Tab-separated table of C-alpha atoms in Angstrom:
chain	number	residue	atom	x	y	z
A	13	MET	CA	74.150	49.398	218.975
A	14	THR	CA	75.200	53.143	219.232
A	15	LYS	CA	75.551	54.792	216.000
A	16	THR	CA	78.580	56.743	215.519
A	17	PRO	CA	77.760	60.296	214.292
A	18	ALA	CA	79.275	61.270	211.035
A	19	PRO	CA	82.209	63.821	211.379
A	20	THR	CA	81.326	67.258	210.531
A	21	THR	CA	83.410	69.345	208.137
A	22	THR	CA	84.619	72.673	209.587
A	23	ALA	CA	86.681	75.417	208.122
A	24	THR	CA	90.342	75.326	209.126
A	25	PRO	CA	91.118	78.148	211.541
A	26	PRO	CA	93.521	80.798	210.462
A	27	GLU	CA	97.060	80.873	211.705
A	28	PRO	CA	97.554	82.889	214.856
A	29	THR	CA	97.593	86.622	214.224
A	30	GLY	CA	100.961	88.023	214.239
A	31	HIS	CA	102.615	85.123	212.279
A	32	ARG	CA	105.169	86.330	209.873
A	33	PRO	CA	104.107	89.973	210.490
A	34	VAL	CA	106.545	91.340	207.829
A	35	ARG	CA	104.886	89.363	205.082
A	36	GLN	CA	101.499	90.350	206.435
A	37	LEU	CA	102.469	93.977	206.382
A	38	LEU	CA	103.892	93.807	202.987
A	39	ALA	CA	100.822	91.998	201.694
A	40	ALA	CA	98.443	94.655	202.889
A	41	SER	CA	100.687	97.667	202.027
A	42	VAL	CA	101.829	96.766	198.624
A	43	GLY	CA	98.313	97.083	197.087
A	44	ASN	CA	97.469	100.182	198.950
A	45	ALA	CA	100.810	101.796	197.594
A	46	VAL	CA	100.251	100.547	194.042
A	47	GLU	CA	96.542	101.909	194.341
A	48	TRP	CA	97.635	105.299	195.322
A	49	PHE	CA	100.692	105.448	193.084
A	50	ASP	CA	98.221	104.975	190.154
A	51	TRP	CA	95.464	107.335	191.655
A	52	TYR	CA	98.100	110.266	192.116
A	53	ALA	CA	99.982	109.470	188.733
A	54	TYR	CA	96.670	110.422	187.051
A	55	THR	CA	96.491	113.396	188.976
A	56	PHE	CA	100.014	114.671	188.314
A	57	LEU	CA	99.781	113.786	184.642
A	58	ALA	CA	96.247	114.943	183.905
A	59	THR	CA	97.209	117.813	181.587
A	60	PHE	CA	99.113	115.338	179.306
A	61	ILE	CA	96.243	112.883	179.356
A	62	ALA	CA	93.686	115.562	178.632
A	63	ALA	CA	95.508	116.797	175.645
A	64	GLN	CA	95.589	113.304	174.124
A	65	ILE	CA	92.250	111.912	175.112
A	66	PHE	CA	90.003	115.070	175.427
A	67	PRO	CA	91.432	117.512	172.745
A	68	LYS	CA	89.989	121.201	172.897
A	69	SER	CA	89.628	121.058	169.125
A	70	ALA	CA	87.293	118.174	169.132
A	71	GLY	CA	83.841	119.041	167.693
A	72	ASN	CA	82.083	116.493	169.367
A	73	SER	CA	80.251	117.877	172.365
A	74	LEU	CA	80.352	114.509	174.302
A	75	VAL	CA	84.185	114.864	174.757
A	76	PRO	CA	84.285	117.599	177.307
A	77	LEU	CA	81.338	116.173	179.095
A	78	LEU	CA	83.257	112.787	179.321
A	79	ALA	CA	86.419	114.519	180.300
A	80	THR	CA	84.852	116.254	183.363
A	81	PHE	CA	82.953	113.137	184.345
A	82	ALA	CA	86.241	110.989	184.148
A	83	VAL	CA	88.564	113.451	185.874
A	84	PHE	CA	86.127	114.715	188.738
A	85	ALA	CA	83.359	112.203	189.342
A	86	VAL	CA	84.098	108.558	188.240
A	87	GLY	CA	86.745	107.506	190.684
A	88	PHE	CA	85.096	109.082	193.819
A	89	PHE	CA	81.604	107.775	192.637
A	90	MET	CA	82.849	104.198	192.467
A	91	ARG	CA	84.636	103.994	195.862
A	92	PRO	CA	81.579	103.515	197.947
A	93	VAL	CA	80.459	100.841	195.485
A	94	GLY	CA	83.827	99.074	195.915
A	95	GLY	CA	83.847	99.459	199.472
A	96	LEU	CA	80.424	97.651	199.790
A	97	VAL	CA	80.959	94.914	197.121
A	98	LEU	CA	84.446	93.974	197.634
A	99	GLY	CA	84.040	94.438	201.473
A	100	ALA	CA	81.234	91.935	201.307
A	101	VAL	CA	83.674	89.586	199.401
A	102	ALA	CA	86.021	90.013	202.202
A	103	ASP	CA	83.344	89.039	204.706
A	104	ARG	CA	81.968	86.237	202.708
A	105	HIS	CA	85.085	84.529	201.154
A	106	GLY	CA	87.917	85.721	203.330
A	107	ARG	CA	90.294	88.861	203.278
A	108	ARG	CA	92.824	87.415	200.997
A	109	ALA	CA	90.349	86.632	198.304
A	110	ALA	CA	89.191	90.375	198.308
A	111	LEU	CA	92.740	91.408	198.266
A	112	THR	CA	93.487	89.233	195.267
A	113	VAL	CA	90.489	90.768	193.363
A	114	THR	CA	91.508	94.396	194.177
A	115	ILE	CA	95.187	93.929	193.082
A	116	LEU	CA	93.958	92.392	189.833
A	117	LEU	CA	91.530	95.176	189.377
A	118	MET	CA	94.393	97.781	190.044
A	119	GLY	CA	96.704	96.129	187.563
A	120	GLY	CA	94.028	95.829	184.923
A	121	SER	CA	92.724	99.478	185.202
A	122	SER	CA	96.347	100.749	185.227
A	123	LEU	CA	97.073	98.971	182.264
A	124	LEU	CA	94.191	100.146	180.509
A	125	VAL	CA	94.946	103.779	181.217
A	126	GLY	CA	98.369	103.164	179.850
A	127	LEU	CA	97.108	101.656	176.759
A	128	THR	CA	94.164	103.999	176.227
A	129	PRO	CA	94.125	105.148	172.570
A	130	THR	CA	94.331	108.885	171.736
A	131	TYR	CA	91.337	110.806	170.278
A	132	ALA	CA	93.148	111.444	167.199
A	133	SER	CA	93.409	107.554	166.618
A	134	ALA	CA	90.137	106.273	168.054
A	135	GLY	CA	87.659	109.147	168.269
A	136	ILE	CA	85.043	108.771	171.117
A	137	LEU	CA	86.256	105.434	171.930
A	138	ALA	CA	89.379	106.914	173.562
A	139	PRO	CA	87.509	108.863	176.416
A	140	VAL	CA	85.173	105.888	176.766
A	141	VAL	CA	88.104	103.615	177.573
A	142	LEU	CA	89.443	106.070	180.026
A	143	VAL	CA	86.120	106.459	181.714
A	144	VAL	CA	86.062	102.639	182.176
A	145	ALA	CA	89.467	102.527	183.382
A	146	ARG	CA	88.632	105.141	186.220
A	147	LEU	CA	85.574	103.359	187.169
A	148	LEU	CA	87.694	100.141	187.678
A	149	GLN	CA	90.305	102.245	189.593
A	150	GLY	CA	87.540	103.657	191.896
A	151	LEU	CA	85.997	100.185	192.350
A	152	SER	CA	89.478	98.960	193.546
A	153	VAL	CA	90.213	101.838	195.805
A	154	GLY	CA	86.992	101.499	197.853
A	155	GLY	CA	87.543	97.556	197.979
A	156	GLU	CA	91.273	97.823	198.775
A	157	PHE	CA	90.648	100.027	201.833
A	158	ALA	CA	87.884	97.767	203.156
A	159	ALA	CA	89.945	94.514	202.727
A	160	SER	CA	93.388	95.792	203.595
A	161	THR	CA	92.159	97.793	206.833
A	162	THR	CA	90.652	94.607	208.235
A	163	PHE	CA	93.512	92.417	207.016
A	164	LEU	CA	96.106	94.702	208.713
A	165	VAL	CA	94.458	95.011	211.919
A	166	GLU	CA	93.385	91.280	212.151
A	167	SER	CA	97.223	90.323	211.436
A	168	ALA	CA	98.399	92.370	214.511
A	169	GLY	CA	99.575	90.741	217.495
A	170	PRO	CA	98.513	91.721	220.996
A	171	GLY	CA	98.785	95.345	221.743
A	172	ARG	CA	99.990	96.122	218.026
A	173	ARG	CA	96.990	96.956	216.305
A	174	GLY	CA	97.617	100.637	216.204
A	175	LEU	CA	101.090	100.040	215.069
A	176	PHE	CA	99.787	97.844	212.163
A	177	SER	CA	97.042	100.243	211.396
A	178	SER	CA	99.466	103.038	210.765
A	179	PHE	CA	100.977	101.290	207.772
A	180	GLN	CA	97.762	102.063	205.906
A	181	TYR	CA	98.830	105.639	205.534
A	182	VAL	CA	102.700	104.837	205.366
A	183	SER	CA	101.892	102.881	202.175
A	184	THR	CA	99.432	105.480	200.806
A	185	THR	CA	102.156	108.157	201.277
A	186	ALA	CA	104.862	105.931	199.723
A	187	GLY	CA	102.553	105.599	196.660
A	188	GLN	CA	101.958	109.319	196.397
A	189	LEU	CA	105.715	110.127	196.673
A	190	ALA	CA	106.598	107.377	194.068
A	191	ALA	CA	104.020	108.843	191.679
A	192	SER	CA	105.083	112.452	192.226
A	193	GLY	CA	108.864	111.386	191.850
A	194	LEU	CA	108.338	109.545	188.646
A	195	ALA	CA	106.253	112.106	187.166
A	196	ALA	CA	108.799	114.653	187.980
A	197	LEU	CA	111.596	112.614	186.558
A	198	LEU	CA	109.719	112.072	183.244
A	199	VAL	CA	108.780	115.677	182.826
A	200	SER	CA	112.334	116.877	183.523
A	201	ASN	CA	113.955	114.301	181.152
A	202	LEU	CA	111.673	114.092	178.282
A	203	SER	CA	110.757	116.671	175.608
A	204	SER	CA	107.109	117.841	175.251
A	205	GLY	CA	106.612	115.982	172.486
A	206	GLN	CA	107.828	112.702	174.161
A	207	MET	CA	105.614	113.422	176.994
A	208	ASP	CA	102.569	113.932	174.843
A	209	GLY	CA	103.409	110.907	172.731
A	210	TRP	CA	104.386	107.993	175.238
A	211	GLY	CA	105.866	109.557	178.397
A	212	TRP	CA	102.598	109.966	180.227
A	213	ARG	CA	101.753	106.311	179.801
A	214	VAL	CA	104.948	105.103	181.552
A	215	PRO	CA	103.712	105.314	185.341
A	216	PHE	CA	100.577	103.331	184.487
A	217	LEU	CA	102.509	100.528	182.747
A	218	VAL	CA	104.840	100.438	185.726
A	219	GLY	CA	101.815	100.373	188.137
A	220	ALA	CA	100.530	97.310	186.165
A	221	VAL	CA	103.748	95.576	186.650
A	222	LEU	CA	103.820	96.453	190.342
A	223	SER	CA	100.517	94.876	190.687
A	224	LEU	CA	101.887	91.716	189.649
A	225	VAL	CA	104.478	92.011	192.206
A	226	GLY	CA	101.731	92.678	194.871
A	227	PHE	CA	99.714	89.771	193.566
A	228	TRP	CA	102.746	87.365	194.215
A	229	ILE	CA	103.363	88.908	197.748
A	230	ARG	CA	99.643	88.340	198.655
A	231	ARG	CA	99.635	84.689	197.536
A	232	GLY	CA	102.036	84.070	200.275
A	233	ALA	CA	100.112	85.848	202.961
A	234	HIS	CA	97.726	83.910	205.516
A	235	GLU	CA	94.125	84.429	205.908
A	236	THR	CA	92.989	86.333	208.924
A	237	HIS	CA	89.275	85.399	208.704
A	238	VAL	CA	87.764	82.176	207.828
A	239	PRO	CA	84.147	82.678	206.513
A	240	VAL	CA	81.288	80.897	208.329
A	241	GLU	CA	79.175	78.145	206.501
A	242	ARG	CA	77.463	79.518	203.253
A	243	ALA	CA	74.123	79.604	204.842
A	244	GLN	CA	75.285	81.782	207.738
A	245	ARG	CA	77.325	84.274	205.378
A	246	PRO	CA	76.124	87.904	205.743
A	247	GLY	CA	74.176	89.646	203.037
A	248	LEU	CA	75.518	92.657	200.951
A	249	PHE	CA	73.707	95.128	203.256
A	250	ASP	CA	73.750	93.310	206.513
A	251	ALA	CA	76.288	95.567	207.983
A	252	LEU	CA	74.114	98.707	207.362
A	253	ARG	CA	70.959	96.947	208.350
A	254	LYS	CA	72.103	95.364	211.397
A	255	TYR	CA	74.694	97.769	212.839
A	256	PRO	CA	73.317	101.244	211.734
A	257	ARG	CA	74.732	102.962	214.647
A	258	GLN	CA	78.251	101.694	213.879
A	259	SER	CA	77.908	102.695	210.261
A	260	LEU	CA	76.957	106.279	211.379
A	261	LEU	CA	80.015	106.237	213.754
A	262	ILE	CA	82.267	105.450	210.814
A	263	CYS	CA	80.735	108.421	208.869
A	264	GLY	CA	81.261	110.781	211.978
A	265	ILE	CA	84.887	109.583	212.647
A	266	THR	CA	85.949	109.954	209.078
A	267	ALA	CA	84.157	113.437	208.070
A	268	GLY	CA	86.679	115.759	209.886
A	269	GLY	CA	89.709	113.442	209.233
A	270	THR	CA	89.241	112.896	205.607
A	271	ILE	CA	88.753	116.550	204.783
A	272	SER	CA	91.811	117.486	207.007
A	273	TYR	CA	93.852	114.797	205.248
A	274	TYR	CA	92.959	115.954	201.629
A	275	THR	CA	93.359	119.591	202.611
A	276	TRP	CA	96.890	119.028	204.071
A	277	THR	CA	98.307	116.556	201.587
A	278	SER	CA	96.766	117.333	198.333
A	279	TYR	CA	95.130	120.947	198.451
A	280	LEU	CA	97.715	122.872	200.536
A	281	PRO	CA	100.332	123.396	197.750
A	282	THR	CA	97.457	124.790	195.432
A	283	TYR	CA	96.304	126.959	198.346
A	284	ALA	CA	99.641	128.228	198.980
A	285	GLU	CA	100.110	129.069	195.090
A	286	LEU	CA	96.695	130.732	194.866
A	287	ASN	CA	96.545	132.533	198.119
A	288	GLY	CA	100.136	132.802	199.243
A	289	GLY	CA	101.797	133.784	196.152
A	290	PHE	CA	104.314	130.917	196.004
A	291	GLU	CA	105.618	129.466	192.751
A	292	LYS	CA	104.090	126.231	191.902
A	293	SER	CA	107.572	124.334	192.154
A	294	ASP	CA	108.190	125.825	195.597
A	295	ALA	CA	104.632	124.808	196.735
A	296	LEU	CA	104.962	121.220	195.576
A	297	LEU	CA	108.527	120.863	197.021
A	298	ALA	CA	107.253	122.047	200.456
A	299	GLY	CA	104.303	119.477	200.232
A	300	THR	CA	106.804	116.756	199.292
A	301	ILE	CA	109.075	117.308	202.230
A	302	SER	CA	106.036	117.555	204.574
A	303	LEU	CA	104.643	114.079	203.043
A	304	ALA	CA	107.880	112.372	203.797
A	305	PHE	CA	107.846	113.712	207.371
A	306	PHE	CA	104.103	112.653	207.616
A	307	ALA	CA	105.180	109.056	206.703
A	308	VAL	CA	107.749	108.938	209.296
A	309	LEU	CA	105.284	109.948	211.970
A	310	GLN	CA	102.614	107.230	211.224
A	311	PRO	CA	104.073	104.302	213.182
A	312	LEU	CA	105.021	106.481	216.064
A	313	GLY	CA	101.331	107.665	216.407
A	314	GLY	CA	100.267	104.020	216.119
A	315	LEU	CA	102.623	102.902	218.838
A	316	LEU	CA	101.530	105.720	221.144
A	317	SER	CA	97.863	104.767	220.649
A	318	ASP	CA	98.533	101.135	221.816
A	319	ARG	CA	99.896	102.415	225.014
A	320	ILE	CA	97.428	105.481	225.886
A	321	GLY	CA	94.326	104.487	223.729
A	322	ARG	CA	92.836	105.549	220.490
A	323	ARG	CA	90.714	108.512	221.831
A	324	PRO	CA	93.452	110.950	223.062
A	325	LEU	CA	94.994	110.841	219.641
A	326	LEU	CA	91.662	111.478	217.803
A	327	LEU	CA	90.774	114.432	219.976
A	328	PHE	CA	94.303	115.703	219.619
A	329	SER	CA	93.806	115.557	215.846
A	330	GLY	CA	90.173	116.825	215.665
A	331	LEU	CA	90.257	119.626	218.285
A	332	GLY	CA	93.728	120.584	217.162
A	333	PHE	CA	92.685	121.094	213.514
A	334	ALA	CA	89.362	122.872	214.735
A	335	ALA	CA	91.329	125.343	216.658
A	336	LEU	CA	94.347	125.776	214.370
A	337	ILE	CA	93.366	125.387	210.788
A	338	VAL	CA	92.270	129.079	210.570
A	339	PRO	CA	95.493	130.576	211.816
A	340	LEU	CA	97.617	128.080	209.981
A	341	LEU	CA	96.022	128.972	206.729
A	342	GLY	CA	96.070	132.567	207.528
A	343	ILE	CA	99.898	132.260	207.998
A	344	VAL	CA	99.957	130.824	204.406
A	345	ASP	CA	97.832	133.637	203.204
A	346	GLY	CA	100.262	136.216	204.436
A	347	GLY	CA	102.831	135.316	201.880
A	348	VAL	CA	105.561	133.880	204.258
A	349	SER	CA	109.123	132.392	203.396
A	350	PHE	CA	109.587	128.940	202.150
A	351	GLY	CA	110.860	127.673	205.301
A	352	THR	CA	107.739	128.972	207.122
A	353	LEU	CA	105.584	127.186	204.645
A	354	VAL	CA	107.352	123.905	205.315
A	355	LEU	CA	107.086	124.165	209.045
A	356	VAL	CA	103.333	125.086	208.758
A	357	SER	CA	102.965	122.078	206.528
A	358	CYS	CA	104.790	119.671	208.850
A	359	GLY	CA	102.918	121.263	211.913
A	360	GLY	CA	99.598	120.321	210.272
A	361	MET	CA	100.934	116.685	209.491
A	362	VAL	CA	101.658	116.214	213.377
A	363	LEU	CA	97.950	117.079	213.895
A	364	LEU	CA	96.843	114.791	211.220
A	365	THR	CA	98.875	111.900	212.443
A	366	GLY	CA	96.423	111.697	215.348
A	367	PHE	CA	93.715	110.446	212.958
A	368	THR	CA	95.450	108.741	210.191
A	369	SER	CA	97.892	106.564	212.087
A	370	ILE	CA	95.015	104.859	213.865
A	371	SER	CA	91.906	105.135	211.568
A	372	ALA	CA	92.285	101.592	210.464
A	373	ALA	CA	92.298	100.305	213.968
A	374	VAL	CA	89.557	102.440	215.193
A	375	ASN	CA	87.419	101.360	212.290
A	376	ALA	CA	88.165	97.709	212.592
A	377	GLU	CA	87.401	97.742	216.346
A	378	ILE	CA	83.805	98.998	215.930
A	379	PHE	CA	82.459	95.977	213.957
A	380	PRO	CA	82.491	92.175	214.522
A	381	ALA	CA	84.513	89.968	212.183
A	382	LYS	CA	81.693	88.861	210.048
A	383	VAL	CA	80.796	92.150	208.603
A	384	ARG	CA	83.854	94.073	209.465
A	385	ALA	CA	85.219	94.799	205.774
A	386	SER	CA	81.818	95.712	204.426
A	387	GLY	CA	80.809	97.488	207.468
A	388	ILE	CA	83.962	99.704	207.102
A	389	GLY	CA	84.083	99.882	203.382
A	390	PHE	CA	80.759	101.625	202.378
A	391	PRO	CA	80.325	104.282	205.253
A	392	TYR	CA	83.958	105.330	204.995
A	393	SER	CA	84.175	105.550	201.135
A	394	LEU	CA	81.059	107.419	200.967
A	395	THR	CA	82.194	109.973	203.566
A	396	VAL	CA	85.558	110.316	201.767
A	397	ALA	CA	83.635	110.860	198.521
A	398	LEU	CA	81.499	113.498	200.054
A	399	PHE	CA	84.018	115.489	202.118
A	400	GLY	CA	87.629	114.313	201.456
A	401	GLY	CA	87.190	114.174	197.508
A	402	THR	CA	85.579	117.600	197.376
A	403	ALA	CA	88.068	119.431	199.505
A	404	PRO	CA	90.147	120.913	196.699
A	405	TYR	CA	86.905	121.967	194.905
A	406	MET	CA	85.469	123.549	197.956
A	407	GLY	CA	88.689	125.412	198.427
A	408	THR	CA	88.550	126.676	194.878
A	409	LEU	CA	84.842	127.594	195.157
A	410	PHE	CA	85.392	129.804	198.068
A	411	LYS	CA	88.312	131.446	196.456
A	412	ASP	CA	86.098	132.234	193.439
A	413	LEU	CA	83.309	133.544	195.582
A	414	GLY	CA	85.710	136.018	196.875
A	415	ASN	CA	85.899	134.433	200.423
A	416	PRO	CA	88.917	131.982	200.595
A	417	GLY	CA	89.079	132.315	204.273
A	418	LEU	CA	85.693	130.615	204.693
A	419	PHE	CA	87.496	127.306	203.500
A	420	ALA	CA	89.223	127.061	206.743
A	421	TRP	CA	86.175	127.619	208.876
A	422	TYR	CA	84.473	124.886	206.867
A	423	VAL	CA	87.272	122.416	207.575
A	424	ALA	CA	87.219	123.472	211.289
A	425	ALA	CA	83.467	122.870	211.492
A	426	LEU	CA	83.653	119.208	210.136
A	427	CYS	CA	86.619	118.629	212.633
A	428	LEU	CA	84.348	119.799	215.559
A	429	VAL	CA	81.593	117.359	214.379
A	430	SER	CA	84.089	114.595	214.350
A	431	SER	CA	85.510	115.507	217.645
A	432	ALA	CA	81.979	115.327	219.310
A	433	VAL	CA	81.858	111.786	217.879
A	434	PHE	CA	85.261	111.030	219.514
A	435	PHE	CA	83.976	111.931	222.899
A	436	ARG	CA	81.279	109.241	222.660
A	437	LEU	CA	83.511	106.690	221.075
A	438	PRO	CA	84.188	103.640	223.257
A	439	GLU	CA	87.801	103.047	223.763
A	440	ASN	CA	88.854	99.636	222.369
A	441	ALA	CA	92.592	99.860	222.257
A	442	HIS	CA	93.214	97.137	224.909
A	443	LYS	CA	90.238	95.079	224.372
A	444	GLU	CA	90.209	91.924	222.125
A	445	LEU	CA	89.260	92.233	218.733
A	446	GLU	CA	85.588	91.197	218.453
A	447	LYS	CA	85.387	87.805	216.611
């Protein structure tokens, strides 16, 4: 008598990619937008936060130390940790599970910032609470990029990975513009006393509510990666240990792109103010106009890469910035008109789009699915922390040393390094995504 083998239990495969593409795009993009809304809101309102949480009159020497740590180091320090840990969650338990964790971390950290007590009412506890909130924000930023990048690209239908990839920076820019707009609205309509008292808290409470909306949207998204059996699930450092070349590729690809991004989207208004003699309001307005233009360009860059490949756009961006960053910033140094500043800003955004619109697709196409999120998350976030996050400070440092023009050469050198990597990068635009 033949014994019938017992049926084996297997994981239910994910629904075909491309199913409900709008819901998939929303699920990935909403968290990214909220994440960067919170991140930039903190930047725009830093002076109000500092006045309430880190008062200059405080006698405790720990307070200015904690202020410096919180504002300049904590968030970026935690991003590689978030990319590694939450990327591993995405690989071991599915992309949607990691996206749920990151959206809840976002909401919790944003709420914590919004409810942080003042130094006058809680003493040293106030900066400690804020530092904890920034730790959570940094953790969620790193994890969000790792999970949403893989989720976006894996959700794309055939020949659409570049297009879906572009929404990574569409949503980032939307969050930045929303934070800027709300901060400007509050400052222009509230008195100084109201802003110091409660106005600066409003964007963070709004961010917490938006996180709940994002959580609801993500619940309806379908999973793009069903994990393997527990015994075969990757370890925390498997991507680094088994794919060291791919990890180094991520670093090389990202170095020039991230410093170009932070230079052009965050530091350029300050550069125009410090070196070009522009009023702060005019410099910020030029930056806002160019950011809106940048958001519109992203899907166009993604679509183009789906037709002609990733490498041509990457080389256009890397070599373009390497050749033009010095003359472009030189134009700003000359104290040009507002219209010229807008044109220079938008010109840089065109170059930048060659990298930003497809970076998610390029990164995802390097690793197999089982370690894709953690493989991207740690080296990408580490490189951003080292080069992107320090861009404004390097620019200010060169200015303080009396050689502001050297900053442009520093950016150009990193773009050349990345361009050398682009020449050796395999073209994967028209290949199947590795399972």
